[in-house]
Amino acid sequence: MLLSMHGICKSFNGIPALRSASLEVGEAEVMALVGQNGAGKSTLIKILTGAYRRDEGSIAFAGEDVSFNMPAESQARGIATIYQEINLAPQRSVAENIYLSREPRRFGLIDRRAMREGAVAVLRTFNLEIDVDQPVAHFSAATRQMVAIARAVTQKARLVIMDEPTSSLDEREVAILFETIRTLKRGGVSVVFIGHRLDELYRICDSVTIMRDGKTVATGAMAEMPKLALVRHMLGKELAAFEAIAKDADEGAQRPVRLSVENAGAGVRVRNVSLTVREGEISGLAGLLGSGRTETANLIFGADRLERGEIRYKGQARSYRQPAEAIADGIGLVSEDRKVDGIIPDMSIRENMTLALLPKLARSGIVDRARQDEIVASYIAALGIRCTSPDQPIKELSGGNQQKVLLGRWLCTDPKLLIVDEPTRGIDIGAKAEILRLLRRLADEGLGVLMISSELEELLAAADRVTVLSDGTSVAVLPRRELSEAALFAAMAHQVE
Amino acid sequence: ELPKLAQKETYKVGFAQTESNNPWRIAQTNSMKAEAEKLGHQLVYTDAAGSAAKQVADVNSMIAQGVDLIFLAPREEKPLIPAVMAAKKAGIPVILLDRSVDPSLAKAGEDYVTFIGSDFIEEGKRIAEWLIKNANGKSKIIELEGTTGSSPANDRKKGFDETIKTAGGFEIVASQSGDFARDKGRQVAEALLQAHPDADIVYAHNDEMAIGAIAAIEAAGKVPGKDVLVLSIDGGKEAVQAVIDGKIAAVVECNPRFGPKAFETMLRYAKGEKIDPLVINEDKFYDSTNAAAELANAY
Amino acid sequence: MNAFRNTFALKSSGDMARLGVILALAGLILFGALRYENFLSQYNILSFLRYNSMFALIALGMAFVIMTGGIDLSVGGTAAMASVVAALLSPYHWAAGLFGGIAAGLAVGALNGFTVTVMRIQPFIATLATMLAAYGTALLLAGNQSVSVSYDSGFTAIGQDDFLGFPIPAWIALLVYFAGWLVLERLPVGRHVLAIGDGEATAALMGLKVRRTLAAVYIGSGALAGLAGVILASQFGAGQPTEGVGWELFAIASVVVGGTLLTGGSGSVGATLAGALLLAMVFNILNFENGLGWISLSAYWQSVIRGGFLLVVVVLQARLMSRGASEGRV
Amino acid sequence: MTTIETQATAGTVPSGKRFFTLAGRYGTVAAFLALILFNVLFTPNFLSLQTLNVNLTQVATIVIVATGMTLVIATGGIDLSVGSLMAIGGALAPMIFMGALFPVSSMPVAVALAFILPVIATALLGLFNGLLVTRFAIQPIIATLVLFIAGRGIAQVMTNGNLQVFRNEGFQFIALGRIAGIPAQVILMIVIAAIAWAAVRHTVFGRQVIAVGGNEKAARLTGIPVHRVKLLVYMISGALAGVAGLIVVARNSASDANLVGLGMELDAIAAVAVGGTLLTGGRANIMGTLIGALVIQLVRYTLLANGVPDAAALIVKAALILLAVFIQQRAGKP
Ligand SMILES: Nc1ncnc2c1ncn2[C@@H]1O[C@H](COP(=O)(O)OP(=O)(O)OP(=O)(O)O)[C@@H](O)[C@H]1O
Ligand SMILES: Nc1ncnc2c1ncn2[C@@H]1O[C@H](COP(=O)(O)OP(=O)(O)OP(=O)(O)O)[C@@H](O)[C@H]1O
Ligand SMILES: [Mg+2]
Ligand SMILES: [Mg+2]
């Protein structure tokens, strides 16, 4: 065994997050670590690396009992970690980020050339050709995720931990990552892989450890663990099959158009985008990373200014200068990067959830507390948000639960048009089906949904129609009946000359 | 040897003030400016904002500008020595105003022309002597000191404390800094009067604090001048008026009107007259016997 | 604009701000040279450098602290205390004064490091408190008045003498700035400082020794303030327990004018120097302007003008930076 | 409704959070009580109404300024200009009722104007700070440093640096008057703090202030008018500084542009920090600020009343500030 963690317990403010969890990883083994949102996966990892201190339990790594006081120590011992919330210094360059804390040196000084060349070389193995002197903040979530991965694999570690590394990657990049993992494995390196997309786990992992409520409930070889059993262990109950719930597109063709975007453009990222969202439908927006989906959403929402083309909402031309104006019209946006664009970390769940609703929740400037509590309680229940109380600061929630609160933030405003940018990112399989079902139900009640997703499976399952972007241009609109993985791929790969 | 000053119709003179955040300094500056204007001299005025180091830099920039003579009101005794020496080296005579520099490091008549000013220790001593004669059985003193570390605060304390001690029978029950400011002086006096209700004398290092103390005494339900004697230094109009009103018992003047004497000394020096190393400003003393008569002359 | 940016390799908005401060400095020097006689005289230049090297040193320490996202309000008090310590020790040997003063600064810096990293008190408050404590200690050591240095041990040479026709304090500042540049740009720890400013939690997760680096930065700032205090004592012949008021704001302003964001994570050593010189130049120019007789009638106008100047500089810089930021996106 | 189990767990976990929130507040209160206990034991004549009176009247201006400062800090900003704005407010008021600006025809009207105009003026200067911070995206510490430097100069230029001495009962009521035996400035302080407290807790504006400080980008994306919120807090801070300036000059029967409000920014910020509001923004604890200011005042009083020499007092003050902040932070954590 390379790593064995036993009887790990950890409480936050007296509330247990881990109750006797364990994890064992062998040499050159790829171990899947799965569990619902809030099961304690990330916490277990952070205890291993020394980011958190454990209350109880023992950790042995490479045959020795260890107890790391800070990540620097575990890193020095050969544990490289990609944390769930992309963990890079945003203003430092890509090259610096890859080598931070173990910079190549000459005569004690940083060898900048070696650093730059090394960074270019490793990124090339990930098919990434970017200017490594640019600050990482300049790049999209996906690129940053790849940089974080590059950082981890260049550490010559014995154990690489990946906490949801694929949540913002598309298929192409996932494939590259998996190739990397195989290479690592061949080199005798072990990997702990945390993820919510079960198919991926089956593709890459040798074994699986399943956690529920802070405990390890099952482990075994991946091949011997049928999907249903895995899900049952995770949830502690059976999951209804992930059924296709989209309705036939023709049915909606006569519905009034809620939003139409015509030849919209701004800057260089959005060149020429046209799409429509009708009342009562879920309209998908697909594309490779960097195709400009997020920017398109920002344009519609007034977070960026429209420069070319036209946006019509309920038939009227609109050009919002502020999100506030879009919100007043009944539009909501669940953004892609919840840490940067979503949560107010120190605020409670209650206040985070009702932030967009505030103007409607107040009478002459005073917040109606009773109504607020009522609304919050109902959404916590409806979305199954796992928290100790609505007063808990949102930053203490697990990633997936934060995402649910943000979804709740917009749902409670009773929007007419909801834009969701990667709505199920980091959400466990149980909750994911629940969220898609919820979106569908709301659509049935008349809501128009624009769903951006990198998961084709999700689009296939939920969307009534998918607009495909490539390089900032809408290149195809696929109605429900023409939707298939192959069709989407073909459209996404389309080159605009 | 001392640099010479050529005889001219008008001069370009520097005046390096230490700060201008209290009425006394402002009166001093105004007096210098008014006199320069009257005589037609060009005045290069700098304000060191309470920093001895900046004052040296100010003097250096005056030297760079090639002034004929520098009036320096040194913020402190020692740190201004380099300024005096730099001016001497550049051939510019210096006249010190109201505070002097360390006599062991720079000498009047040798490194600078002369020192025109008052003697802070003497001021403290004079007020103490008055008190010893007129205490009428009062003996418990609250002392409101000036800004901690400043030379007038140190000297006014020294002169007073030593004199009072030799007389015997008095007790300084509390001595705290009021920063030469009215508001701070009042706040400190309020706290001290509360902690020492038996105190019957307040000695403030300047008028502003004395006036603040009067407000504090009144707020504590006592009568200044009757229950508590208030003593002060500076002798501005407001303080002299307070003497007439019976609120301040006595105040030593520390006259800020340096202008006439400063420029007169400069002209005498230019003519080649011998200047005394020390030109002491005559400071008045006000108490109930003369305040009314002198009010008009107070600054 | 783009060609221009490329020529000067101006990549980020920070570079634009740095360019701004250098242009402003050049402009101010030109203004002074044209308007005042003797502005560029050797005497003025040398005494300007001699005096302002203290502020340059403090600004450098502050720059590093600010790059980590912290702030050090204690520099003025530290310098005052170090000047007293140096003055008290100067009779024994000039080196005793020099290193004693630096050690005093180091001690305050270590206290800051301790309160910030171990007690986890926010830097603003931690250093505000140590500022008070440093002044208190200075006054206690000095017995409430300035302490004469020894004129016999050679201690005064540090602040008052020249070397190769250049004031020694200016040499010291130059050397220290070079070292600062080396540390920031060429040593790993410099990069770590910036990464910590980008986000402490993130930096810790990336395996940086956050506490140790932070402590080192505060100690460095303290030591530089101590060095400034030594120069203060030496140059003016006295340890001055009440000097240094407002130095922290001067240093912070220099750093910011030099294009460093107070939120941490970015910064430049050279631009900090330019920022310090720029702000110091304003005082020098005001003194010369007084000589012309226009504004000398009121000292109060000077603070209005200084505030106005700061306003102009930061507004211009904000403009430059926002332009830099918008063009920086590809 | 992912799983039934999830809800069950959520329901059964004890709500211990409350206790720690309370403990967090308790930290400063504990420091405050310890100080009182010390004084009762060692300071002569501490237990008297006059002591209370002295301390409350002295702390009033700090609390008023610190209340505005709390809001500014909650948005992630800071306001260094408060002391200078106090000087401007304090310089303007006597100029108005003494007829230096325009002839006074009716004293009551002039006094009313002397209350209103200076506060409007400082509020506008606060607005100016806000504009620098929002429109020009200048960092708050530097944006307000401009008026910190220039503001006092402006006040000095207005008065030519001269002291304005006056007696005016109507105007001085704000500092010398009593309502039901309680000094007017104390009542003013309580009213202002109470309004701010209620605003933070119960109003949309309060929520917005905290959201802006917590994550500005996210706040904008939820439709919060970030710029307007910031402009408003700087304006409030400016206005409250103006009010404090009025109190100080009224109390002293004199306005001294050179000294009114000198160093107030540090006292106010220290009060905010000791009170448990993080300087990084995203929180606003008005009650904490009130207690923080009381702690600072009491420390000052204690040192004075016990005759601690100034130099030593500085050190003790430093240690006590650190200790209070430390206790307050620890108390919030397990
Ligand atoms: N810093 C913290 N303070 C308080 N509670 C925390 C903290 N970090 C995690 N928790 C709690 O610990 C539990 C486990 O969280 P963790 O992040 O480990 O979940 P996870 O399994 O990684 O979930 P996800 O799949 O959503 O990422 C959650 O209930 C969370 O609220
Ligand atoms: N400032 C920048 N400079 C250079 N490249 C950039 C910059 N910002 C983003 N990119 C590139 O743009 C792409 C991401 O764009 P964007 O987020 O708009 O696309 P998207 O379709 O929304 O993708 P995602 O799936 O990440 O949401 C990445 O390939 C990234 O490298
Ligand atoms: Mg997780
Ligand atoms: Mg995107």
mmCIF file with all atom_site columns, N, CA and C in Angstrom, chain C residues 21 33 35 43 70 73 81-83 90 98 124 165 178 193 196 198 205 216 222 235-236 239 251 257 262 267 311:
data_model
loop_
_atom_site.group_PDB
_atom_site.id
_atom_site.type_symbol
_atom_site.label_atom_id
_atom_site.label_alt_id
_atom_site.label_comp_id
_atom_site.label_asym_id
_atom_site.label_entity_id
_atom_site.label_seq_id
_atom_site.pdbx_PDB_ins_code
_atom_site.Cartn_x
_atom_site.Cartn_y
_atom_site.Cartn_z
_atom_site.occupancy
_atom_site.B_iso_or_equiv
_atom_site.pdbx_formal_charge
_atom_site.auth_seq_id
_atom_site.auth_comp_id
_atom_site.auth_asym_id
_atom_site.auth_atom_id
_atom_site.pdbx_PDB_model_num
ATOM 1  N N  . VAL C 1 21  ? 4.145  56.481 -13.885 1.00 0.00 ? 21  VAL C N  1
ATOM 2  C CA . VAL C 1 21  ? 4.859  57.153 -12.801 1.00 0.00 ? 21  VAL C CA 1
ATOM 3  C C  . VAL C 1 21  ? 6.203  57.688 -13.305 1.00 0.00 ? 21  VAL C C  1
ATOM 4  N N  . ALA C 1 33  ? 13.011 72.176 -13.582 1.00 0.00 ? 33  ALA C N  1
ATOM 5  C CA . ALA C 1 33  ? 14.224 72.695 -14.219 1.00 0.00 ? 33  ALA C CA 1
ATOM 6  C C  . ALA C 1 33  ? 13.931 73.961 -14.996 1.00 0.00 ? 33  ALA C C  1
ATOM 7  N N  . ARG C 1 35  ? 11.347 76.046 -14.499 1.00 0.00 ? 35  ARG C N  1
ATOM 8  C CA . ARG C 1 35  ? 10.707 77.114 -13.750 1.00 0.00 ? 35  ARG C CA 1
ATOM 9  C C  . ARG C 1 35  ? 11.640 77.744 -12.705 1.00 0.00 ? 35  ARG C C  1
ATOM 10 N N  . TYR C 1 43  ? 23.891 71.133 -5.558  1.00 0.00 ? 43  TYR C N  1
ATOM 11 C CA . TYR C 1 43  ? 23.539 71.205 -4.144  1.00 0.00 ? 43  TYR C CA 1
ATOM 12 C C  . TYR C 1 43  ? 22.146 70.650 -3.899  1.00 0.00 ? 43  TYR C C  1
ATOM 13 N N  . GLY C 1 70  ? -0.681 42.858 2.558   1.00 0.00 ? 70  GLY C N  1
ATOM 14 C CA . GLY C 1 70  ? -0.710 43.421 3.908   1.00 0.00 ? 70  GLY C CA 1
ATOM 15 C C  . GLY C 1 70  ? -0.438 44.906 3.889   1.00 0.00 ? 70  GLY C C  1
ATOM 16 N N  . LEU C 1 73  ? 1.877  49.864 9.072   1.00 0.00 ? 73  LEU C N  1
ATOM 17 C CA . LEU C 1 73  ? 1.729  51.240 9.540   1.00 0.00 ? 73  LEU C CA 1
ATOM 18 C C  . LEU C 1 73  ? 2.807  51.613 10.539  1.00 0.00 ? 73  LEU C C  1
ATOM 19 N N  . MET C 1 81  ? 12.171 54.832 16.712  1.00 0.00 ? 81  MET C N  1
ATOM 20 C CA . MET C 1 81  ? 12.764 54.025 17.772  1.00 0.00 ? 81  MET C CA 1
ATOM 21 C C  . MET C 1 81  ? 14.175 53.602 17.393  1.00 0.00 ? 81  MET C C  1
ATOM 22 N N  . ALA C 1 82  ? 14.362 53.188 16.137  1.00 0.00 ? 82  ALA C N  1
ATOM 23 C CA . ALA C 1 82  ? 15.688 52.761 15.702  1.00 0.00 ? 82  ALA C CA 1
ATOM 24 C C  . ALA C 1 82  ? 16.670 53.926 15.773  1.00 0.00 ? 82  ALA C C  1
ATOM 25 N N  . SER C 1 83  ? 16.198 55.129 15.473  1.00 0.00 ? 83  SER C N  1
ATOM 26 C CA . SER C 1 83  ? 17.109 56.280 15.527  1.00 0.00 ? 83  SER C CA 1
ATOM 27 C C  . SER C 1 83  ? 17.576 56.512 16.951  1.00 0.00 ? 83  SER C C  1
ATOM 28 N N  . SER C 1 90  ? 25.726 54.757 19.426  1.00 0.00 ? 90  SER C N  1
ATOM 29 C CA . SER C 1 90  ? 26.765 55.322 18.559  1.00 0.00 ? 90  SER C CA 1
ATOM 30 C C  . SER C 1 90  ? 28.079 55.650 19.280  1.00 0.00 ? 90  SER C C  1
ATOM 31 N N  . LEU C 1 98  ? 24.955 51.484 13.825  1.00 0.00 ? 98  LEU C N  1
ATOM 32 C CA . LEU C 1 98  ? 24.340 51.009 12.584  1.00 0.00 ? 98  LEU C CA 1
ATOM 33 C C  . LEU C 1 98  ? 23.564 49.721 12.815  1.00 0.00 ? 98  LEU C C  1
ATOM 34 N N  . PHE C 1 124 ? -3.360 45.657 9.331   1.00 0.00 ? 124 PHE C N  1
ATOM 35 C CA . PHE C 1 124 ? -3.638 47.071 9.597   1.00 0.00 ? 124 PHE C CA 1
ATOM 36 C C  . PHE C 1 124 ? -3.635 47.346 11.100  1.00 0.00 ? 124 PHE C C  1
ATOM 37 N N  . GLY C 1 165 ? 31.622 61.328 -4.382  1.00 0.00 ? 165 GLY C N  1
ATOM 38 C CA . GLY C 1 165 ? 30.831 62.506 -4.701  1.00 0.00 ? 165 GLY C CA 1
ATOM 39 C C  . GLY C 1 165 ? 29.325 62.325 -4.582  1.00 0.00 ? 165 GLY C C  1
ATOM 40 N N  . PHE C 1 178 ? 18.703 47.589 -5.390  1.00 0.00 ? 178 PHE C N  1
ATOM 41 C CA . PHE C 1 178 ? 19.168 46.541 -6.286  1.00 0.00 ? 178 PHE C CA 1
ATOM 42 C C  . PHE C 1 178 ? 18.875 45.167 -5.669  1.00 0.00 ? 178 PHE C C  1
ATOM 43 N N  . VAL C 1 193 ? 6.225  35.789 -2.599  1.00 0.00 ? 193 VAL C N  1
ATOM 44 C CA . VAL C 1 193 ? 5.593  36.966 -2.004  1.00 0.00 ? 193 VAL C CA 1
ATOM 45 C C  . VAL C 1 193 ? 4.399  37.381 -2.854  1.00 0.00 ? 193 VAL C C  1
ATOM 46 N N  . ILE C 1 196 ? 1.524  34.892 -2.655  1.00 0.00 ? 196 ILE C N  1
ATOM 47 C CA . ILE C 1 196 ? 0.789  35.010 -1.397  1.00 0.00 ? 196 ILE C CA 1
ATOM 48 C C  . ILE C 1 196 ? -0.175 36.189 -1.478  1.00 0.00 ? 196 ILE C C  1
ATOM 49 N N  . ASP C 1 198 ? -1.617 37.156 -4.037  1.00 0.00 ? 198 ASP C N  1
ATOM 50 C CA . ASP C 1 198 ? -2.699 36.732 -4.910  1.00 0.00 ? 198 ASP C CA 1
ATOM 51 C C  . ASP C 1 198 ? -3.766 35.975 -4.152  1.00 0.00 ? 198 ASP C C  1
ATOM 52 N N  . LEU C 1 205 ? -2.053 26.137 -0.262  1.00 0.00 ? 205 LEU C N  1
ATOM 53 C CA . LEU C 1 205 ? -2.392 24.870 -0.910  1.00 0.00 ? 205 LEU C CA 1
ATOM 54 C C  . LEU C 1 205 ? -1.387 24.520 -1.998  1.00 0.00 ? 205 LEU C C  1
ATOM 55 N N  . ALA C 1 216 ? 8.920  36.941 7.118   1.00 0.00 ? 216 ALA C N  1
ATOM 56 C CA . ALA C 1 216 ? 10.153 37.504 6.557   1.00 0.00 ? 216 ALA C CA 1
ATOM 57 C C  . ALA C 1 216 ? 9.897  38.881 5.957   1.00 0.00 ? 216 ALA C C  1
ATOM 58 N N  . GLY C 1 222 ? 10.602 45.966 8.703   1.00 0.00 ? 222 GLY C N  1
ATOM 59 C CA . GLY C 1 222 ? 11.096 46.530 9.959   1.00 0.00 ? 222 GLY C CA 1
ATOM 60 C C  . GLY C 1 222 ? 12.574 46.877 9.862   1.00 0.00 ? 222 GLY C C  1
ATOM 61 N N  . GLN C 1 235 ? 22.245 61.408 10.092  1.00 0.00 ? 235 GLN C N  1
ATOM 62 C CA . GLN C 1 235 ? 22.185 62.604 9.264   1.00 0.00 ? 235 GLN C CA 1
ATOM 63 C C  . GLN C 1 235 ? 21.863 63.849 10.075  1.00 0.00 ? 235 GLN C C  1
ATOM 64 N N  . PHE C 1 236 ? 21.055 63.714 11.102  1.00 0.00 ? 236 PHE C N  1
ATOM 65 C CA . PHE C 1 236 ? 20.644 64.884 11.869  1.00 0.00 ? 236 PHE C CA 1
ATOM 66 C C  . PHE C 1 236 ? 21.280 64.912 13.252  1.00 0.00 ? 236 PHE C C  1
ATOM 67 N N  . GLY C 1 239 ? 19.021 60.962 17.818  1.00 0.00 ? 239 GLY C N  1
ATOM 68 C CA . GLY C 1 239 ? 17.918 60.025 17.797  1.00 0.00 ? 239 GLY C CA 1
ATOM 69 C C  . GLY C 1 239 ? 16.657 60.790 18.154  1.00 0.00 ? 239 GLY C C  1
ATOM 70 N N  . ALA C 1 251 ? 4.954  56.378 2.479   1.00 0.00 ? 251 ALA C N  1
ATOM 71 C CA . ALA C 1 251 ? 5.447  55.147 1.861   1.00 0.00 ? 251 ALA C CA 1
ATOM 72 C C  . ALA C 1 251 ? 4.335  54.434 1.098   1.00 0.00 ? 251 ALA C C  1
ATOM 73 N N  . VAL C 1 257 ? 1.488  54.852 -6.036  1.00 0.00 ? 257 VAL C N  1
ATOM 74 C CA . VAL C 1 257 ? 1.803  55.654 -7.212  1.00 0.00 ? 257 VAL C CA 1
ATOM 75 C C  . VAL C 1 257 ? 2.723  54.859 -8.136  1.00 0.00 ? 257 VAL C C  1
ATOM 76 N N  . LEU C 1 262 ? -2.977 47.694 -3.720  1.00 0.00 ? 262 LEU C N  1
ATOM 77 C CA . LEU C 1 262 ? -3.004 47.397 -2.283  1.00 0.00 ? 262 LEU C CA 1
ATOM 78 C C  . LEU C 1 262 ? -3.604 46.036 -2.005  1.00 0.00 ? 262 LEU C C  1
ATOM 79 N N  . GLY C 1 267 ? 3.505  44.145 -8.233  1.00 0.00 ? 267 GLY C N  1
ATOM 80 C CA . GLY C 1 267 ? 4.358  45.197 -7.708  1.00 0.00 ? 267 GLY C CA 1
ATOM 81 C C  . GLY C 1 267 ? 5.678  45.241 -8.430  1.00 0.00 ? 267 GLY C C  1
ATOM 82 N N  . LEU C 1 311 ? -4.027 63.578 -6.368  1.00 0.00 ? 311 LEU C N  1
ATOM 83 C CA . LEU C 1 311 ? -5.262 63.277 -7.087  1.00 0.00 ? 311 LEU C CA 1
ATOM 84 C C  . LEU C 1 311 ? -4.991 63.139 -8.578  1.00 0.00 ? 311 LEU C C  1
#
